[in-house]
Every structure is written in structure tokens, then in C-alpha cells.
PDB file of C-alpha atoms in Angstrom:
ATOM      1  CA  VAL A 195     118.715  91.653  77.330  1.00 56.00           C
ATOM      2  CA  ILE A 196     120.241  90.164  81.101  1.00 53.00           C
ATOM      3  CA  ALA A 197     118.678  88.191  83.618  1.00 46.00           C
ATOM      4  CA  VAL A 198     120.094  87.279  86.722  1.00 54.00           C
ATOM      5  CA  SER A 199     118.201  83.332  86.332  1.00 53.00           C
ATOM      6  CA  ASP A 200     117.045  81.065  84.260  1.00 64.00           C
ATOM      7  CA  ILE A 201     113.327  81.944  85.350  1.00 59.00           C
ATOM      8  CA  ASP A 202     113.515  85.857  85.067  1.00 61.00           C
ATOM      9  CA  ALA A 203     115.157  84.866  81.500  1.00 59.00           C
ATOM     10  CA  SER A 204     111.904  82.581  80.926  1.00 68.00           C
ATOM     11  CA  ARG A 205     109.800  84.524  82.321  1.00 64.00           C
ATOM     12  CA  MET A 206     110.656  87.469  79.997  1.00 65.00           C
ATOM     13  CA  LYS A 207     109.858  86.026  76.502  1.00 67.00           C
ATOM     14  CA  ARG A 208     106.534  84.520  77.769  1.00 75.00           C
ATOM     15  CA  MET A 209     105.517  87.774  78.935  1.00 75.00           C
ATOM     16  CA  PHE A 210     107.256  90.162  77.082  1.00 79.00           C
ATOM     17  CA  GLY A 211     108.037  88.651  73.937  1.00 80.00           C
ATOM     18  CA  ILE A 212     111.840  89.207  74.136  1.00 79.00           C
ATOM     19  CA  GLU A 213     113.777  86.389  72.059  1.00 77.00           C
ATOM     20  CA  THR A 214     117.482  87.546  72.892  1.00 76.00           C
ATOM     21  CA  VAL A 215     117.608  87.185  76.870  1.00 70.00           C
ATOM     22  CA  THR A 216     120.798  86.194  78.805  1.00 68.00           C
ATOM     23  CA  SER A 217     121.046  84.707  82.153  1.00 62.00           C
ATOM     24  CA  VAL A 218     124.280  85.227  84.626  1.00 65.00           C
ATOM     25  CA  PRO A 219     124.196  83.761  87.477  1.00 67.00           C
ATOM     26  CA  THR A 220     124.649  84.724  90.938  1.00 78.00           C
ATOM     27  CA  GLY A 221     127.623  84.483  92.287  1.00 87.00           C
ATOM     28  CA  VAL A 222     130.029  85.427  95.487  1.00 93.00           C
ATOM     29  CA  ASP A 223     133.328  86.257  96.974  1.00 95.00           C
ATOM     30  CA  ALA A 224     133.972  83.052  98.251  1.00 96.00           C
ATOM     31  CA  GLU A 225     136.829  84.583 100.487  1.00 96.00           C
ATOM     32  CA  TYR A 226     135.719  87.582 101.802  1.00 97.00           C
ATOM     33  CA  PHE A 227     132.787  86.608 103.660  1.00 97.00           C
ATOM     34  CA  ALA A 228     134.795  82.908 104.348  1.00 97.00           C
ATOM     35  CA  PRO A 229     134.887  82.089 108.247  1.00 94.00           C
ATOM     36  CA  HIS A 230     137.509  82.630 110.307  1.00 89.00           C
ATOM     37  CA  GLY A 231     137.409  80.528 113.935  1.00 86.00           C
ATOM     38  CA  ALA A 232     134.358  81.777 116.596  1.00 86.00           C
ATOM     39  CA  ALA A 233     132.766  84.400 116.476  1.00 91.00           C
ATOM     40  CA  PRO A 234     131.808  86.740 118.932  1.00 94.00           C
ATOM     41  CA  HIS A 235     128.011  85.675 119.083  1.00 96.00           C
ATOM     42  CA  MET A 236     125.421  88.218 117.928  1.00 96.00           C
ATOM     43  CA  SER A 237     121.540  87.580 117.788  1.00 97.00           C
ATOM     44  CA  ASP A 238     120.106  83.477 117.403  1.00 98.00           C
ATOM     45  CA  ILE A 239     118.236  84.841 114.079  1.00 98.00           C
ATOM     46  CA  VAL A 240     119.677  87.757 111.490  1.00 98.00           C
ATOM     47  CA  PHE A 241     117.893  89.064 108.907  1.00 98.00           C
ATOM     48  CA  CYS A 242     120.367  91.023 106.464  1.00 96.00           C
ATOM     49  CA  GLY A 243     119.072  92.855 102.993  1.00 94.00           C
ATOM     50  CA  SER A 244     118.204  96.775 102.535  1.00 94.00           C
ATOM     51  CA  MET A 245     116.015  96.780 104.322  1.00 96.00           C
ATOM     52  CA  ASP A 246     113.852 100.538 101.829  1.00 94.00           C
ATOM     53  CA  TRP A 247     113.361  97.702  99.851  1.00 94.00           C
ATOM     54  CA  LEU A 248     109.892  96.184  99.902  1.00 96.00           C
ATOM     55  CA  PRO A 249     110.390  93.035  98.979  1.00 95.00           C
ATOM     56  CA  ASN A 250     112.581  92.678 102.289  1.00 96.00           C
ATOM     57  CA  VAL A 251     110.158  94.825 104.214  1.00 97.00           C
ATOM     58  CA  ASP A 252     107.140  92.783 103.667  1.00 97.00           C
ATOM     59  CA  ALA A 253     109.259  89.108 104.704  1.00 98.00           C
ATOM     60  CA  VAL A 254     110.025  90.915 107.719  1.00 98.00           C
ATOM     61  CA  VAL A 255     107.445  92.846 108.841  1.00 98.00           C
ATOM     62  CA  TYR A 256     105.876  88.888 108.252  1.00 98.00           C
ATOM     63  CA  PHE A 257     108.829  87.240 110.932  1.00 98.00           C
ATOM     64  CA  LEU A 258     107.966  89.529 113.431  1.00 98.00           C
ATOM     65  CA  SER A 259     104.187  89.204 113.291  1.00 98.00           C
ATOM     66  CA  GLU A 260     103.390  85.926 111.887  1.00 98.00           C
ATOM     67  CA  VAL A 261     106.842  83.516 112.672  1.00 98.00           C
ATOM     68  CA  LEU A 262     108.453  85.057 115.512  1.00 98.00           C
ATOM     69  CA  PRO A 263     105.649  84.811 117.485  1.00 98.00           C
ATOM     70  CA  LEU A 264     105.523  80.386 117.081  1.00 98.00           C
ATOM     71  CA  ILE A 265     109.379  80.626 117.772  1.00 98.00           C
ATOM     72  CA  ARG A 266     109.118  81.986 121.252  1.00 98.00           C
ATOM     73  CA  ASP A 267     106.676  79.712 122.155  1.00 98.00           C
ATOM     74  CA  ARG A 268     109.080  77.657 122.094  1.00 98.00           C
ATOM     75  CA  LEU A 269     111.736  79.096 122.451  1.00 98.00           C
ATOM     76  CA  PRO A 270     111.104  82.296 124.484  1.00 97.00           C
ATOM     77  CA  GLY A 271     114.818  84.039 124.750  1.00 97.00           C
ATOM     78  CA  ALA A 272     115.535  83.421 120.811  1.00 98.00           C
ATOM     79  CA  THR A 273     117.013  86.999 119.780  1.00 98.00           C
ATOM     80  CA  PHE A 274     116.559  88.676 116.472  1.00 98.00           C
ATOM     81  CA  THR A 275     119.435  91.202 113.844  1.00 98.00           C
ATOM     82  CA  ILE A 276     117.563  93.084 110.884  1.00 98.00           C
ATOM     83  CA  ALA A 277     120.772  94.433 109.460  1.00 98.00           C
ATOM     84  CA  GLY A 278     120.792  96.869 106.574  1.00 96.00           C
ATOM     85  CA  ARG A 279     121.037 100.115 105.828  1.00 96.00           C
ATOM     86  CA  SER A 280     117.805 102.361 106.125  1.00 97.00           C
ATOM     87  CA  PRO A 281     115.089 100.821 107.748  1.00 97.00           C
ATOM     88  CA  ASP A 282     110.775 101.771 106.413  1.00 97.00           C
ATOM     89  CA  ALA A 283     109.058 103.086 109.273  1.00 97.00           C
ATOM     90  CA  ARG A 284     106.550  99.512 108.713  1.00 97.00           C
ATOM     91  CA  VAL A 285     109.734  97.912 109.956  1.00 98.00           C
ATOM     92  CA  LEU A 286     110.458  99.873 112.929  1.00 97.00           C
ATOM     93  CA  LYS A 287     106.537  99.955 114.124  1.00 97.00           C
ATOM     94  CA  ALA A 288     106.566  96.286 114.174  1.00 97.00           C
ATOM     95  CA  VAL A 289     109.595  95.995 116.322  1.00 98.00           C
ATOM     96  CA  GLN A 290     108.749  98.470 118.802  1.00 96.00           C
ATOM     97  CA  GLY A 291     107.290  96.489 122.495  1.00 94.00           C
ATOM     98  CA  LEU A 292     110.019  93.698 121.197  1.00 96.00           C
ATOM     99  CA  ALA A 293     112.677  92.253 123.276  1.00 96.00           C
ATOM    100  CA  GLY A 294     115.268  90.838 121.868  1.00 98.00           C
ATOM    101  CA  VAL A 295     114.639  92.512 118.717  1.00 98.00           C
ATOM    102  CA  SER A 296     117.344  94.790 117.247  1.00 97.00           C
ATOM    103  CA  VAL A 297     117.742  96.257 113.781  1.00 98.00           C
ATOM    104  CA  THR A 298     120.793  97.958 113.180  1.00 97.00           C
ATOM    105  CA  GLY A 299     120.556 100.459 110.262  1.00 96.00           C
ATOM    106  CA  LYS A 300     123.092 100.365 108.065  1.00 96.00           C
ATOM    107  CA  VAL A 301     126.619  98.672 109.020  1.00 96.00           C
ATOM    108  CA  GLU A 302     129.844  99.140 107.565  1.00 95.00           C
ATOM    109  CA  ASP A 303     130.579  94.998 108.227  1.00 96.00           C
ATOM    110  CA  MET A 304     127.763  92.439 107.144  1.00 97.00           C
ATOM    111  CA  ARG A 305     130.177  89.676 108.130  1.00 97.00           C
ATOM    112  CA  PRO A 306     130.043  89.829 111.764  1.00 97.00           C
ATOM    113  CA  TYR A 307     126.755  89.668 112.249  1.00 97.00           C
ATOM    114  CA  LEU A 308     126.674  86.904 109.659  1.00 98.00           C
ATOM    115  CA  TRP A 309     129.806  84.766 111.900  1.00 97.00           C
ATOM    116  CA  GLY A 310     127.965  85.699 114.331  1.00 97.00           C
ATOM    117  CA  SER A 311     124.235  84.409 114.114  1.00 98.00           C
ATOM    118  CA  LYS A 312     123.502  81.290 114.726  1.00 98.00           C
ATOM    119  CA  ILE A 313     120.494  80.885 111.404  1.00 98.00           C
ATOM    120  CA  SER A 314     119.601  83.466 108.607  1.00 98.00           C
ATOM    121  CA  ILE A 315     116.624  84.054 107.823  1.00 98.00           C
ATOM    122  CA  VAL A 316     115.312  85.040 104.297  1.00 98.00           C
ATOM    123  CA  PRO A 317     111.319  84.962 103.972  1.00 98.00           C
ATOM    124  CA  ILE A 318     111.036  86.994 101.367  1.00 97.00           C
ATOM    125  CA  ARG A 319     107.372  86.289 100.135  1.00 97.00           C
ATOM    126  CA  ILE A 320     107.695  88.888  96.957  1.00 94.00           C
ATOM    127  CA  GLY A 321     109.300  90.128  94.244  1.00 83.00           C
ATOM    128  CA  GLY A 322     112.137  88.633  91.172  1.00 75.00           C
ATOM    129  CA  GLY A 323     116.083  88.309  90.407  1.00 68.00           C
ATOM    130  CA  THR A 324     118.340  86.253  93.436  1.00 67.00           C
ATOM    131  CA  ARG A 325     119.249  86.558  96.541  1.00 75.00           C
ATOM    132  CA  LEU A 326     122.904  86.670  96.804  1.00 87.00           C
ATOM    133  CA  LYS A 327     122.922  87.434 100.482  1.00 93.00           C
ATOM    134  CA  ILE A 328     121.651  83.360 100.254  1.00 95.00           C
ATOM    135  CA  TYR A 329     124.997  82.977  98.833  1.00 95.00           C
ATOM    136  CA  GLU A 330     126.606  85.488 101.019  1.00 96.00           C
ATOM    137  CA  CYS A 331     125.384  83.081 103.801  1.00 97.00           C
ATOM    138  CA  MET A 332     126.103  79.466 102.331  1.00 97.00           C
ATOM    139  CA  ALA A 333     129.618  81.145 102.380  1.00 98.00           C
ATOM    140  CA  ALA A 334     130.060  82.371 105.841  1.00 98.00           C
ATOM    141  CA  GLY A 335     128.819  79.493 106.837  1.00 97.00           C
ATOM    142  CA  VAL A 336     125.595  80.525 108.109  1.00 97.00           C
ATOM    143  CA  PRO A 337     122.124  78.184 108.233  1.00 98.00           C
ATOM    144  CA  VAL A 338     120.221  80.031 105.499  1.00 98.00           C
ATOM    145  CA  VAL A 339     116.218  79.163 106.162  1.00 98.00           C
ATOM    146  CA  SER A 340     114.194  80.206 103.351  1.00 98.00           C
ATOM    147  CA  THR A 341     111.149  80.761 101.581  1.00 97.00           C
ATOM    148  CA  THR A 342     110.759  78.712  97.941  1.00 96.00           C
ATOM    149  CA  VAL A 343     110.918  82.650  95.806  1.00 95.00           C
ATOM    150  CA  GLY A 344     112.752  84.043  98.886  1.00 94.00           C
ATOM    151  CA  ALA A 345     115.881  80.683  97.018  1.00 93.00           C
ATOM    152  CA  GLU A 346     114.439  81.341  93.514  1.00 90.00           C
ATOM    153  CA  GLY A 347     116.618  81.417  90.950  1.00 84.00           C
ATOM    154  CA  LEU A 348     119.932  79.728  93.025  1.00 88.00           C
ATOM    155  CA  ARG A 349     120.818  76.221  92.757  1.00 88.00           C
ATOM    156  CA  TYR A 350     120.961  74.420  96.548  1.00 93.00           C
ATOM    157  CA  GLU A 351     119.725  71.113  97.838  1.00 96.00           C
ATOM    158  CA  ASP A 352     116.845  71.421 100.283  1.00 98.00           C
ATOM    159  CA  GLY A 353     117.548  69.749 104.282  1.00 97.00           C
ATOM    160  CA  LYS A 354     121.153  69.334 102.829  1.00 98.00           C
ATOM    161  CA  ASP A 355     123.026  72.907 102.171  1.00 97.00           C
ATOM    162  CA  ILE A 356     119.802  75.359 102.512  1.00 98.00           C
ATOM    163  CA  VAL A 357     115.745  74.786 104.978  1.00 98.00           C
ATOM    164  CA  LEU A 358     112.857  75.377 102.765  1.00 98.00           C
ATOM    165  CA  ALA A 359     109.924  76.820 103.808  1.00 98.00           C
ATOM    166  CA  ASP A 360     106.540  77.963 103.050  1.00 98.00           C
ATOM    167  CA  ASP A 361     103.634  78.995 105.992  1.00 98.00           C
ATOM    168  CA  PRO A 362     104.318  80.170 109.014  1.00 98.00           C
ATOM    169  CA  GLY A 363     104.195  76.897 111.029  1.00 98.00           C
ATOM    170  CA  GLY A 364     106.841  75.784 108.792  1.00 98.00           C
ATOM    171  CA  PHE A 365     109.570  78.339 108.879  1.00 98.00           C
ATOM    172  CA  ALA A 366     108.559  78.270 112.045  1.00 98.00           C
ATOM    173  CA  ALA A 367     109.293  75.214 112.843  1.00 98.00           C
ATOM    174  CA  ALA A 368     112.646  74.357 111.008  1.00 98.00           C
ATOM    175  CA  CYS A 369     114.069  77.439 113.191  1.00 98.00           C
ATOM    176  CA  VAL A 370     113.726  76.341 115.949  1.00 98.00           C
ATOM    177  CA  ARG A 371     114.906  73.137 115.375  1.00 98.00           C
ATOM    178  CA  LEU A 372     117.969  74.599 114.054  1.00 98.00           C
ATOM    179  CA  LEU A 373     118.498  76.949 116.311  1.00 98.00           C
ATOM    180  CA  SER A 374     117.554  73.793 119.114  1.00 98.00           C
ATOM    181  CA  ASN A 375     119.855  71.099 117.360  1.00 98.00           C
ATOM    182  CA  GLU A 376     123.568  71.872 117.586  1.00 97.00           C
ATOM    183  CA  ALA A 377     124.506  69.151 115.258  1.00 98.00           C
ATOM    184  CA  ALA A 378     122.317  69.774 112.331  1.00 98.00           C
ATOM    185  CA  ARG A 379     122.969  73.530 112.344  1.00 97.00           C
ATOM    186  CA  ARG A 380     126.377  72.757 111.862  1.00 97.00           C
ATOM    187  CA  THR A 381     125.449  69.717 109.178  1.00 98.00           C
ATOM    188  CA  ILE A 382     123.627  72.420 106.865  1.00 98.00           C
ATOM    189  CA  ALA A 383     126.142  75.117 107.526  1.00 97.00           C
ATOM    190  CA  HIS A 384     129.277  72.431 106.002  1.00 97.00           C
ATOM    191  CA  ASN A 385     127.290  71.866 103.341  1.00 98.00           C
ATOM    192  CA  ALA A 386     126.362  74.902 102.497  1.00 97.00           C
ATOM    193  CA  LEU A 387     129.922  76.289 103.249  1.00 97.00           C
ATOM    194  CA  GLU A 388     131.496  73.357 101.031  1.00 97.00           C
ATOM    195  CA  ARG A 389     128.924  73.826  97.731  1.00 96.00           C
ATOM    196  CA  ALA A 390     129.122  77.858  98.258  1.00 96.00           C
ATOM    197  CA  GLN A 391     133.611  78.052  98.141  1.00 96.00           C
ATOM    198  CA  LYS A 392     132.805  74.761  95.289  1.00 96.00           C
ATOM    199  CA  GLU A 393     130.091  75.736  92.500  1.00 93.00           C
ATOM    200  CA  PHE A 394     130.011  79.545  93.177  1.00 92.00           C
ATOM    201  CA  SER A 395     132.405  81.625  94.193  1.00 94.00           C
ATOM    202  CA  TRP A 396     133.775  83.806  91.921  1.00 90.00           C
TER     203      TRP A 396
END
């Protein structure tokens, strides 16, 4: 049996009694995602991923209802883009009437949305496996704010190359800090990019 993280391998052994499990770590095409100079601004905040997958749907609806209002209490003009194929009806309903929030549907190339955003969010609360999107964001030089579940099974250092927060207030505060502080944003992005290129590259 193949698992994508040591955590999933342990779960398979514990929950299903499977003894032979091999963990295959996640990687990223670091050269493909590497930023090349300044990119046109797309959005302040981006979420990338297939929008017909339940953990992504739950994450975006949660962010829209519980986190974004707290961010906009501090930064009223903050913009948010949801980039990914097949947007679920729950997502489309949640964005109705929200100014500055866009849903792209399928995009041919995710990189401009990463390069053109100040931060990427991964507010995932359910699901297993690993989030390839985090390594893609790191390789694209975009700072990531994630839940602990969202970053499960990955190698990172909280506060250095990613920022973790598990409640709405903490998640919003992390986003506001990075959106408001270019130096902090650049530091996280630089550390993340360096780690992705050194440790996670294909």
C-alpha cells in the first residue's frame, strides 16, 4: 500500500491493520512555479484547488463566512479569488453579494494567480493526504496561511516558512498581519521559496 505521508501510513496501520505501507513524500516542480520578476496584481488573497472536492468546499465556505468578515473589519478593501475547476453550488451561493470576491472556475495556468496574490490560504478542516498546493505556493514565492490540518503531512516551520492558525480569529489575524506588513510577507515567502527549492523539488 502507498501512502502520501507518514501520518496516513500510521493511520492505515492503526485503523485497518495494514502492515506493509510505504510513504511517498510530496514534491513540486520548483522550476515551473519559480517566480520571474514582478507579476500583475490579481488579488490580495487566493485559494487554489479543485472546487468540487468536499474539503476545499468546506474550507472556502468556512473562510467566507467566519474569517473574511474579520479580515475586512481591519482591511475593508481586501480582495479574494477562488481559483479552481468546477465550483460547487455551495461556494457560488456563499459568494453572492460579496464585493471583491471572485470565482474563476477552471484556469489554464494557476501560476499567475499565485504570483499575483499577496497571500495564499489553506483553511482546510477535514480530509487526509497532503496538500500539494502548499508546496506549489511555496515554490511560487507566495506566503501561506494554513490550518494545521491543511498542512498535515508536510515539512514546514510555523512562523518561518508558513503561518498556521486553527480558529477564525487567529486565521484572520495571521492574514491581516501578512497583508499589512510587506516585510513579514517577504520574509515568509523567501524562506518558503528557499525551502521548496532545496527540499521539495522534483
